[in-house]
């Protein structure tokens, strides 16, 4: 049984360290609850401990109370961390009252495409740039991505436009390389239960954007987050991207209710991906609006300047002009529910117009 150790408000750093030390001696691993980079007044003691361990911890100096965590996920649960987690990636806030928009092409096809789409989505209000370098395609004969060459292009575009970048990793062997270039590592729907990949991204110190598997219950998504967090990386962003149902009008069915369901049990930010859920451009904006209205921490949306020539996911890509219109609607919806959209800084640091 894992436990939550609640510390007294005036606990000294030394006493806190002694509590962690004792947790280790008892064969459990201590995890400090992190919010905005500060240590909170709670320590998660993860592992197998019985009532005797609970009694012993309760008697330590600086300890207010020790409670059992009953949920199968521990670090990801609200029991461990009551407030919403808020992260900052290169100055861009994610979580809590903020609404953060990630946009860009499905795949990094070329330098021109990434810079063109990057400029357009930034001008419309996106703060994080997406692009895939390793594409998990259904067919082995389809475009598989540019690999490390793609990562370099995305990094350059991110630097030029002053936008953090997110990219998907599909193989534990590429994680270290991708973490050198990317600010956020994405684990895609098809890899949500690839435990070796989860552990590997958990060992990096990059925030992880974890997408829900196409046929995974929310509970299993949270267990996957737990794998990442068990390695000490607590910066996990969850994403609802549509699940498989009997409906064929859309590529997947966006489970909007996953947003409040997750928020009830977890402190981690929840995003919505309307692009992969819908699979068709005509439905993407409506799904994005629904996600924001449901309280999502943001959306991740695919945009392409010439979707009919896209090498991947063209039919679901918004045109830049459609994305601009969607951004305006998102600002209004966010305002209506007391949230604010995180806007790009006034000018890119090295703008060349
Ligand atoms: C993607 O983001 O391009 C992607 C492949 O998403 P998913 O894993 O949700 O299918
Ligand atoms: Mn895609």
mmCIF file of C-alpha atoms and ligand atoms in Angstrom:
data_model
loop_
_atom_site.group_PDB
_atom_site.id
_atom_site.type_symbol
_atom_site.label_atom_id
_atom_site.label_comp_id
_atom_site.label_asym_id
_atom_site.label_seq_id
_atom_site.Cartn_x
_atom_site.Cartn_y
_atom_site.Cartn_z
ATOM 1 C CA UNK A 1 0.000 0.000 0.000
ATOM 2 C CA UNK A 2 1.344 3.395 -0.998
ATOM 3 C CA UNK A 3 0.810 6.346 1.264
ATOM 4 C CA UNK A 4 0.608 10.085 1.319
ATOM 5 C CA UNK A 5 2.618 11.792 4.042
ATOM 6 C CA UNK A 6 1.192 15.211 4.840
ATOM 7 C CA UNK A 7 3.759 17.507 6.403
ATOM 8 C CA UNK A 8 3.142 20.275 8.909
ATOM 9 C CA UNK A 9 3.160 23.750 7.343
ATOM 10 C CA UNK A 10 6.265 24.837 9.296
ATOM 11 C CA UNK A 11 8.357 21.732 8.601
ATOM 12 C CA UNK A 12 12.095 22.412 8.199
ATOM 13 C CA UNK A 13 13.964 21.216 5.090
ATOM 14 C CA UNK A 14 16.073 18.961 7.354
ATOM 15 C CA UNK A 15 13.016 17.305 8.889
ATOM 16 C CA UNK A 16 11.579 16.842 5.416
ATOM 17 C CA UNK A 17 14.787 15.135 4.275
ATOM 18 C CA UNK A 18 14.706 12.873 7.343
ATOM 19 C CA UNK A 19 11.152 11.829 6.453
ATOM 20 C CA UNK A 20 12.306 10.954 2.911
ATOM 21 C CA UNK A 21 15.259 9.041 4.353
ATOM 22 C CA UNK A 22 13.005 7.026 6.637
ATOM 23 C CA UNK A 23 10.617 6.268 3.752
ATOM 24 C CA UNK A 24 13.590 4.835 1.823
ATOM 25 C CA UNK A 25 14.724 2.793 4.840
ATOM 26 C CA UNK A 26 11.242 1.309 5.032
ATOM 27 C CA UNK A 27 11.602 0.119 1.443
ATOM 28 C CA UNK A 28 9.343 2.694 -0.222
ATOM 29 C CA UNK A 29 10.312 5.510 -2.570
ATOM 30 C CA UNK A 30 9.595 9.117 -1.644
ATOM 31 C CA UNK A 31 8.155 11.501 -4.237
ATOM 32 C CA UNK A 32 7.827 15.171 -3.424
ATOM 33 C CA UNK A 33 4.660 16.715 -4.756
ATOM 34 C CA UNK A 34 5.674 19.418 -7.189
ATOM 35 C CA UNK A 35 3.621 22.445 -8.137
ATOM 36 C CA UNK A 36 5.051 25.364 -10.120
ATOM 37 C CA UNK A 37 8.513 24.034 -9.367
ATOM 38 C CA UNK A 38 8.005 24.372 -5.603
ATOM 39 C CA UNK A 39 7.879 21.461 -3.239
ATOM 40 C CA UNK A 40 4.461 21.162 -1.677
ATOM 41 C CA UNK A 41 3.746 19.977 1.827
ATOM 42 C CA UNK A 42 3.062 16.403 0.739
ATOM 43 C CA UNK A 43 5.312 13.388 0.110
ATOM 44 C CA UNK A 44 4.111 10.320 -1.729
ATOM 45 C CA UNK A 45 5.548 7.118 -0.254
ATOM 46 C CA UNK A 46 5.223 4.664 -3.121
ATOM 47 C CA UNK A 47 5.603 0.927 -2.626
ATOM 48 C CA UNK A 48 4.384 -1.764 -0.273
ATOM 49 C CA UNK A 49 3.865 -0.568 3.275
ATOM 50 C CA UNK A 50 1.491 -1.880 5.913
ATOM 51 C CA UNK A 51 -0.152 -0.387 8.981
ATOM 52 C CA UNK A 52 3.108 -0.574 10.971
ATOM 53 C CA UNK A 53 4.889 1.580 8.390
ATOM 54 C CA UNK A 54 2.025 4.052 8.529
ATOM 55 C CA UNK A 55 2.294 4.232 12.342
ATOM 56 C CA UNK A 56 6.054 4.745 12.202
ATOM 57 C CA UNK A 57 5.886 7.517 9.647
ATOM 58 C CA UNK A 58 3.153 9.261 11.596
ATOM 59 C CA UNK A 59 5.499 9.665 14.563
ATOM 60 C CA UNK A 60 8.258 11.445 12.673
ATOM 61 C CA UNK A 61 9.013 15.095 13.347
ATOM 62 C CA UNK A 62 7.177 17.417 10.948
ATOM 63 C CA UNK A 63 4.558 14.860 9.924
ATOM 64 C CA UNK A 64 0.912 15.875 10.253
ATOM 65 C CA UNK A 65 -0.798 12.732 8.962
ATOM 66 C CA UNK A 66 -0.231 9.603 6.862
ATOM 67 C CA UNK A 67 -2.986 8.300 4.585
ATOM 68 C CA UNK A 68 -3.271 5.282 2.337
ATOM 69 C CA UNK A 69 -3.650 5.946 -1.405
ATOM 70 C CA UNK A 70 -6.515 3.774 -2.532
ATOM 71 C CA UNK A 71 -6.436 4.510 -6.288
ATOM 72 C CA UNK A 72 -4.341 2.203 -8.501
ATOM 73 C CA UNK A 73 -2.494 5.258 -9.793
ATOM 74 C CA UNK A 74 -0.714 7.169 -7.076
ATOM 75 C CA UNK A 75 1.486 10.001 -8.320
ATOM 76 C CA UNK A 76 -1.053 10.889 -11.018
ATOM 77 C CA UNK A 77 -3.938 11.050 -8.547
ATOM 78 C CA UNK A 78 -5.501 14.056 -6.874
ATOM 79 C CA UNK A 79 -4.981 12.315 -3.552
ATOM 80 C CA UNK A 80 -1.235 12.830 -4.053
ATOM 81 C CA UNK A 81 -1.520 16.346 -5.459
ATOM 82 C CA UNK A 82 -4.774 18.182 -4.744
ATOM 83 C CA UNK A 83 -4.314 21.243 -6.966
ATOM 84 C CA UNK A 84 -4.041 21.203 -10.749
ATOM 85 C CA UNK A 85 -0.452 20.759 -11.890
ATOM 86 C CA UNK A 86 0.897 23.745 -13.791
ATOM 87 C CA UNK A 87 4.084 23.433 -15.867
ATOM 88 C CA UNK A 88 6.081 25.994 -17.708
ATOM 89 C CA UNK A 89 7.853 25.061 -20.924
ATOM 90 C CA UNK A 90 10.177 27.814 -22.157
ATOM 91 C CA UNK A 91 7.922 30.389 -20.535
ATOM 92 C CA UNK A 92 4.662 28.882 -21.874
ATOM 93 C CA UNK A 93 2.284 27.846 -19.118
ATOM 94 C CA UNK A 94 0.300 24.619 -19.263
ATOM 95 C CA UNK A 95 -2.470 23.597 -16.868
ATOM 96 C CA UNK A 96 -4.565 25.219 -14.150
ATOM 97 C CA UNK A 97 -6.480 28.265 -15.413
ATOM 98 C CA UNK A 98 -4.473 28.438 -18.636
ATOM 99 C CA UNK A 99 -5.596 27.335 -22.081
ATOM 100 C CA UNK A 100 -2.597 26.506 -24.259
ATOM 101 C CA UNK A 101 -2.788 25.847 -27.966
ATOM 102 C CA UNK A 102 -0.440 23.493 -29.799
ATOM 103 C CA UNK A 103 -0.572 23.542 -33.594
ATOM 104 C CA UNK A 104 1.471 22.514 -36.608
ATOM 105 C CA UNK A 105 1.667 19.932 -39.349
ATOM 106 C CA UNK A 106 1.197 16.232 -38.672
ATOM 107 C CA UNK A 107 4.638 15.439 -40.058
ATOM 108 C CA UNK A 108 7.791 17.443 -40.611
ATOM 109 C CA UNK A 109 7.753 17.110 -44.399
ATOM 110 C CA UNK A 110 10.166 19.903 -45.241
ATOM 111 C CA UNK A 111 11.791 23.014 -43.812
ATOM 112 C CA UNK A 112 9.525 25.232 -45.907
ATOM 113 C CA UNK A 113 6.358 23.592 -44.619
ATOM 114 C CA UNK A 114 7.335 23.742 -40.946
ATOM 115 C CA UNK A 115 8.414 27.398 -41.110
ATOM 116 C CA UNK A 116 5.373 28.430 -43.156
ATOM 117 C CA UNK A 117 2.849 26.659 -40.927
ATOM 118 C CA UNK A 118 4.766 27.700 -37.797
ATOM 119 C CA UNK A 119 4.606 31.375 -38.758
ATOM 120 C CA UNK A 120 0.907 31.160 -39.556
ATOM 121 C CA UNK A 121 -0.172 29.344 -36.383
ATOM 122 C CA UNK A 122 1.949 31.614 -34.221
ATOM 123 C CA UNK A 123 0.408 34.697 -35.793
ATOM 124 C CA UNK A 124 -3.029 33.232 -35.022
ATOM 125 C CA UNK A 125 -2.167 32.543 -31.376
ATOM 126 C CA UNK A 126 -0.630 29.082 -31.014
ATOM 127 C CA UNK A 127 2.206 28.996 -28.482
ATOM 128 C CA UNK A 128 3.641 25.502 -29.037
ATOM 129 C CA UNK A 129 4.657 24.026 -32.390
ATOM 130 C CA UNK A 130 4.018 20.371 -33.226
ATOM 131 C CA UNK A 131 5.495 18.151 -35.922
ATOM 132 C CA UNK A 132 6.276 14.449 -36.225
ATOM 133 C CA UNK A 133 9.720 13.181 -37.205
ATOM 134 C CA UNK A 134 8.972 9.494 -36.630
ATOM 135 C CA UNK A 135 5.485 8.707 -37.919
ATOM 136 C CA UNK A 136 3.645 5.627 -36.599
ATOM 137 C CA UNK A 137 1.928 4.846 -39.916
ATOM 138 C CA UNK A 138 -0.650 2.126 -40.417
ATOM 139 C CA UNK A 139 1.134 0.997 -43.601
ATOM 140 C CA UNK A 140 4.886 0.306 -43.775
ATOM 141 C CA UNK A 141 4.838 1.719 -47.331
ATOM 142 C CA UNK A 142 3.655 5.183 -46.263
ATOM 143 C CA UNK A 143 5.955 8.134 -45.433
ATOM 144 C CA UNK A 144 7.689 7.279 -42.146
ATOM 145 C CA UNK A 145 9.062 10.720 -41.272
ATOM 146 C CA UNK A 146 12.421 12.469 -41.660
ATOM 147 C CA UNK A 147 13.882 11.234 -38.368
ATOM 148 C CA UNK A 148 16.667 13.285 -36.858
ATOM 149 C CA UNK A 149 16.799 15.605 -39.900
ATOM 150 C CA UNK A 150 13.186 16.454 -39.108
ATOM 151 C CA UNK A 151 13.996 17.102 -35.468
ATOM 152 C CA UNK A 152 16.660 19.618 -36.500
ATOM 153 C CA UNK A 153 14.198 21.451 -38.732
ATOM 154 C CA UNK A 154 11.562 21.595 -35.994
ATOM 155 C CA UNK A 155 14.152 22.858 -33.491
ATOM 156 C CA UNK A 156 15.258 25.615 -35.856
ATOM 157 C CA UNK A 157 11.675 26.671 -36.467
ATOM 158 C CA UNK A 158 10.958 26.651 -32.726
ATOM 159 C CA UNK A 159 13.994 28.832 -32.050
ATOM 160 C CA UNK A 160 13.258 31.215 -34.887
ATOM 161 C CA UNK A 161 9.611 31.601 -33.891
ATOM 162 C CA UNK A 162 10.258 31.479 -30.144
ATOM 163 C CA UNK A 163 7.913 28.504 -29.680
ATOM 164 C CA UNK A 164 8.548 25.355 -27.636
ATOM 165 C CA UNK A 165 8.268 22.238 -29.799
ATOM 166 C CA UNK A 166 6.594 18.877 -29.285
ATOM 167 C CA UNK A 167 7.397 15.739 -31.242
ATOM 168 C CA UNK A 168 6.456 12.081 -30.995
ATOM 169 C CA UNK A 169 8.846 9.311 -30.007
ATOM 170 C CA UNK A 170 7.996 5.755 -31.026
ATOM 171 C CA UNK A 171 11.094 3.830 -29.999
ATOM 172 C CA UNK A 172 12.959 3.865 -26.662
ATOM 173 C CA UNK A 173 16.225 3.988 -28.680
ATOM 174 C CA UNK A 174 15.313 7.411 -30.081
ATOM 175 C CA UNK A 175 14.237 9.029 -26.830
ATOM 176 C CA UNK A 176 17.603 10.443 -25.849
ATOM 177 C CA UNK A 177 18.144 11.908 -29.308
ATOM 178 C CA UNK A 178 14.646 13.406 -29.433
ATOM 179 C CA UNK A 179 15.017 14.853 -25.924
ATOM 180 C CA UNK A 180 18.080 16.778 -27.127
ATOM 181 C CA UNK A 181 15.995 18.630 -29.690
ATOM 182 C CA UNK A 182 12.434 18.685 -28.398
ATOM 183 C CA UNK A 183 10.964 20.583 -25.442
ATOM 184 C CA UNK A 184 8.082 18.124 -25.011
ATOM 185 C CA UNK A 185 8.090 14.420 -25.932
ATOM 186 C CA UNK A 186 4.873 12.945 -27.259
ATOM 187 C CA UNK A 187 3.871 9.343 -26.708
ATOM 188 C CA UNK A 188 1.237 8.505 -29.298
ATOM 189 C CA UNK A 189 -1.995 6.575 -28.962
ATOM 190 C CA UNK A 190 -0.454 3.414 -30.418
ATOM 191 C CA UNK A 191 2.293 3.463 -27.805
ATOM 192 C CA UNK A 192 0.278 4.375 -24.732
ATOM 193 C CA UNK A 193 0.976 0.965 -23.244
ATOM 194 C CA UNK A 194 4.534 0.570 -24.500
ATOM 195 C CA UNK A 195 5.914 0.391 -20.988
ATOM 196 C CA UNK A 196 9.580 0.504 -21.999
ATOM 197 C CA UNK A 197 8.934 3.712 -23.920
ATOM 198 C CA UNK A 198 7.019 5.173 -20.958
ATOM 199 C CA UNK A 199 9.877 4.351 -18.581
ATOM 200 C CA UNK A 200 12.420 5.823 -21.004
ATOM 201 C CA UNK A 201 10.607 9.166 -21.386
ATOM 202 C CA UNK A 202 10.099 9.096 -17.612
ATOM 203 C CA UNK A 203 13.881 9.098 -17.203
ATOM 204 C CA UNK A 204 14.244 12.306 -19.221
ATOM 205 C CA UNK A 205 13.440 15.661 -17.730
ATOM 206 C CA UNK A 206 11.272 16.726 -20.641
ATOM 207 C CA UNK A 207 7.522 17.097 -20.139
ATOM 208 C CA UNK A 208 5.664 14.206 -21.756
ATOM 209 C CA UNK A 209 2.529 14.593 -23.875
ATOM 210 C CA UNK A 210 0.749 11.261 -23.422
ATOM 211 C CA UNK A 211 -2.097 10.392 -25.769
ATOM 212 C CA UNK A 212 -4.896 8.031 -24.871
ATOM 213 C CA UNK A 213 -4.817 4.685 -26.660
ATOM 214 C CA UNK A 214 -7.522 4.117 -29.256
ATOM 215 C CA UNK A 215 -9.182 1.472 -27.110
ATOM 216 C CA UNK A 216 -7.938 2.355 -23.643
ATOM 217 C CA UNK A 217 -10.172 3.264 -20.704
ATOM 218 C CA UNK A 218 -9.213 6.452 -18.854
ATOM 219 C CA UNK A 219 -7.991 4.308 -15.950
ATOM 220 C CA UNK A 220 -5.333 2.748 -18.190
ATOM 221 C CA UNK A 221 -4.267 6.161 -19.489
ATOM 222 C CA UNK A 222 -3.657 7.203 -15.888
ATOM 223 C CA UNK A 223 -1.706 4.003 -15.236
ATOM 224 C CA UNK A 224 0.507 4.864 -18.203
ATOM 225 C CA UNK A 225 1.062 8.328 -16.732
ATOM 226 C CA UNK A 226 2.026 6.567 -13.515
ATOM 227 C CA UNK A 227 4.756 4.606 -15.361
ATOM 228 C CA UNK A 228 6.302 7.872 -16.536
ATOM 229 C CA UNK A 229 5.958 9.544 -13.138
ATOM 230 C CA UNK A 230 7.429 6.542 -11.324
ATOM 231 C CA UNK A 231 10.765 7.502 -12.899
ATOM 232 C CA UNK A 232 10.689 10.929 -11.277
ATOM 233 C CA UNK A 233 9.288 12.851 -14.239
ATOM 234 C CA UNK A 234 6.077 14.413 -12.947
ATOM 235 C CA UNK A 235 5.471 16.673 -15.934
ATOM 236 C CA UNK A 236 2.888 14.651 -17.808
ATOM 237 C CA UNK A 237 0.198 16.147 -20.042
ATOM 238 C CA UNK A 238 -2.684 13.832 -20.940
ATOM 239 C CA UNK A 239 -4.532 13.964 -24.248
ATOM 240 C CA UNK A 240 -7.918 12.669 -25.342
ATOM 241 C CA UNK A 241 -7.653 11.978 -29.088
ATOM 242 C CA UNK A 242 -10.732 9.923 -29.847
ATOM 243 C CA UNK A 243 -11.491 6.277 -29.185
ATOM 244 C CA UNK A 244 -12.699 3.452 -31.343
ATOM 245 C CA UNK A 245 -16.468 2.960 -31.472
ATOM 246 C CA UNK A 246 -18.908 1.526 -34.017
ATOM 247 C CA UNK A 247 -19.301 4.993 -35.610
ATOM 248 C CA UNK A 248 -17.661 5.331 -39.011
ATOM 249 C CA UNK A 249 -18.602 8.910 -39.935
ATOM 250 C CA UNK A 250 -15.541 10.124 -38.049
ATOM 251 C CA UNK A 251 -12.115 8.499 -37.825
ATOM 252 C CA UNK A 252 -12.530 7.980 -34.071
ATOM 253 C CA UNK A 253 -15.104 9.196 -31.548
ATOM 254 C CA UNK A 254 -13.953 12.094 -29.400
ATOM 255 C CA UNK A 255 -14.729 11.202 -25.791
ATOM 256 C CA UNK A 256 -15.321 14.714 -24.476
ATOM 257 C CA UNK A 257 -16.381 13.331 -21.116
ATOM 258 C CA UNK A 258 -12.832 12.069 -20.594
ATOM 259 C CA UNK A 259 -11.907 15.677 -19.756
ATOM 260 C CA UNK A 260 -14.028 16.042 -16.586
ATOM 261 C CA UNK A 261 -13.558 12.359 -15.727
ATOM 262 C CA UNK A 262 -9.779 12.721 -15.703
ATOM 263 C CA UNK A 263 -9.892 16.081 -13.955
ATOM 264 C CA UNK A 264 -11.831 14.593 -11.090
ATOM 265 C CA UNK A 265 -9.215 11.950 -10.352
ATOM 266 C CA UNK A 266 -5.985 13.512 -11.579
ATOM 267 C CA UNK A 267 -4.152 16.809 -11.196
ATOM 268 C CA UNK A 268 -2.481 16.463 -14.595
ATOM 269 C CA UNK A 269 -3.479 18.816 -17.453
ATOM 270 C CA UNK A 270 -5.801 17.255 -20.065
ATOM 271 C CA UNK A 271 -5.669 18.288 -23.719
ATOM 272 C CA UNK A 272 -7.998 17.422 -26.563
ATOM 273 C CA UNK A 273 -6.871 16.467 -30.076
ATOM 274 C CA UNK A 274 -9.820 17.203 -32.396
ATOM 275 C CA UNK A 275 -7.794 16.394 -35.549
ATOM 276 C CA UNK A 276 -7.133 12.697 -35.039
ATOM 277 C CA UNK A 277 -10.545 12.201 -33.415
ATOM 278 C CA UNK A 278 -12.478 13.696 -36.317
ATOM 279 C CA UNK A 279 -10.234 12.659 -39.199
ATOM 280 C CA UNK A 280 -12.067 15.163 -41.389
ATOM 281 C CA UNK A 281 -11.366 18.869 -41.579
ATOM 282 C CA UNK A 282 -15.074 19.831 -41.526
ATOM 283 C CA UNK A 283 -15.544 18.493 -38.007
ATOM 284 C CA UNK A 284 -12.278 19.595 -36.411
ATOM 285 C CA UNK A 285 -13.225 23.107 -35.257
ATOM 286 C CA UNK A 286 -16.450 21.935 -33.591
ATOM 287 C CA UNK A 287 -14.586 19.222 -31.698
ATOM 288 C CA UNK A 288 -11.918 21.708 -30.641
ATOM 289 C CA UNK A 289 -14.566 24.114 -29.330
ATOM 290 C CA UNK A 290 -16.258 21.280 -27.446
ATOM 291 C CA UNK A 291 -12.964 20.316 -25.824
ATOM 292 C CA UNK A 292 -12.261 23.833 -24.609
ATOM 293 C CA UNK A 293 -15.857 24.233 -23.377
ATOM 294 C CA UNK A 294 -15.497 20.963 -21.443
ATOM 295 C CA UNK A 295 -12.540 22.459 -19.593
ATOM 296 C CA UNK A 296 -9.522 21.060 -21.444
ATOM 297 C CA UNK A 297 -6.164 22.642 -20.670
ATOM 298 C CA UNK A 298 -5.668 23.123 -24.386
ATOM 299 C CA UNK A 299 -5.904 21.549 -27.793
ATOM 300 C CA UNK A 300 -3.376 20.092 -30.188
ATOM 301 C CA UNK A 301 -4.451 20.614 -33.777
ATOM 302 C CA UNK A 302 -2.991 19.804 -37.174
ATOM 303 C CA UNK A 303 -2.587 22.645 -39.648
ATOM 304 C CA UNK A 304 -1.188 22.433 -43.193
ATOM 305 C CA UNK A 305 -0.742 25.146 -45.790
ATOM 306 C CA UNK A 306 -1.516 22.748 -48.634
ATOM 307 C CA UNK A 307 -3.419 19.755 -47.202
ATOM 308 C CA UNK A 308 -4.085 18.165 -50.590
ATOM 309 C CA UNK A 309 -0.339 17.639 -50.935
ATOM 310 C CA UNK A 310 0.262 16.526 -47.325
ATOM 311 C CA UNK A 311 2.264 13.315 -46.867
ATOM 312 C CA UNK A 312 0.293 12.439 -43.755
ATOM 313 C CA UNK A 313 -3.179 13.238 -42.359
ATOM 314 C CA UNK A 314 -4.003 15.861 -45.023
ATOM 315 C CA UNK A 315 -7.805 15.332 -44.873
ATOM 316 C CA UNK A 316 -7.957 16.389 -41.234
ATOM 317 C CA UNK A 317 -5.567 19.357 -41.416
ATOM 318 C CA UNK A 318 -7.022 22.828 -40.990
ATOM 319 C CA UNK A 319 -5.940 25.555 -43.366
ATOM 320 C CA UNK A 320 -4.149 28.423 -41.601
ATOM 321 C CA UNK A 321 -7.157 30.702 -42.165
ATOM 322 C CA UNK A 322 -9.483 28.140 -40.555
ATOM 323 C CA UNK A 323 -7.128 27.851 -37.605
ATOM 324 C CA UNK A 324 -7.156 31.641 -37.189
ATOM 325 C CA UNK A 325 -10.953 31.648 -37.026
ATOM 326 C CA UNK A 326 -10.900 28.778 -34.529
ATOM 327 C CA UNK A 327 -8.455 30.663 -32.281
ATOM 328 C CA UNK A 328 -10.875 33.582 -32.069
ATOM 329 C CA UNK A 329 -13.668 31.247 -31.024
ATOM 330 C CA UNK A 330 -11.451 29.506 -28.495
ATOM 331 C CA UNK A 331 -10.638 32.838 -26.813
ATOM 332 C CA UNK A 332 -14.352 33.567 -26.434
ATOM 333 C CA UNK A 333 -15.193 30.131 -25.075
ATOM 334 C CA UNK A 334 -12.246 30.228 -22.662
ATOM 335 C CA UNK A 335 -13.343 33.659 -21.389
ATOM 336 C CA UNK A 336 -16.899 32.393 -20.885
ATOM 337 C CA UNK A 337 -15.666 29.686 -18.498
ATOM 338 C CA UNK A 338 -13.154 31.848 -16.653
ATOM 339 C CA UNK A 339 -10.015 30.656 -18.438
ATOM 340 C CA UNK A 340 -7.404 32.585 -20.359
ATOM 341 C CA UNK A 341 -5.646 31.594 -23.517
ATOM 342 C CA UNK A 342 -1.871 31.758 -23.234
ATOM 343 C CA UNK A 343 -0.811 34.085 -26.044
ATOM 344 C CA UNK A 344 2.544 34.120 -27.867
ATOM 345 C CA UNK A 345 5.052 36.739 -26.745
ATOM 346 C CA UNK A 346 4.746 40.021 -28.656
ATOM 347 C CA UNK A 347 7.503 39.258 -31.176
ATOM 348 C CA UNK A 348 9.592 36.268 -32.045
ATOM 349 C CA UNK A 349 13.067 36.759 -30.588
ATOM 350 C CA UNK A 350 14.735 36.623 -33.999
ATOM 351 C CA UNK A 351 11.901 37.558 -36.337
ATOM 352 C CA UNK A 352 12.833 38.260 -39.913
ATOM 353 C CA UNK A 353 9.323 39.295 -40.821
HETATM 354 C C1 LIG B 1 -0.067 12.481 -34.211
HETATM 355 O O1 LIG B 1 -0.165 13.289 -33.275
HETATM 356 O O2 LIG B 1 0.336 12.808 -35.354
HETATM 357 C C2 LIG B 1 -0.535 11.097 -34.007
HETATM 358 C C3 LIG B 1 -0.039 10.082 -34.716
HETATM 359 O O3 LIG B 1 -1.498 10.987 -33.059
HETATM 360 P P1 LIG B 1 -2.155 9.674 -32.381
HETATM 361 O O4 LIG B 1 -1.049 8.976 -31.686
HETATM 362 O O5 LIG B 1 -3.175 10.257 -31.445
HETATM 363 O O6 LIG B 1 -2.785 8.873 -33.474
HETATM 364 MN MN1 LIG B 2 -1.329 13.130 -37.515
#
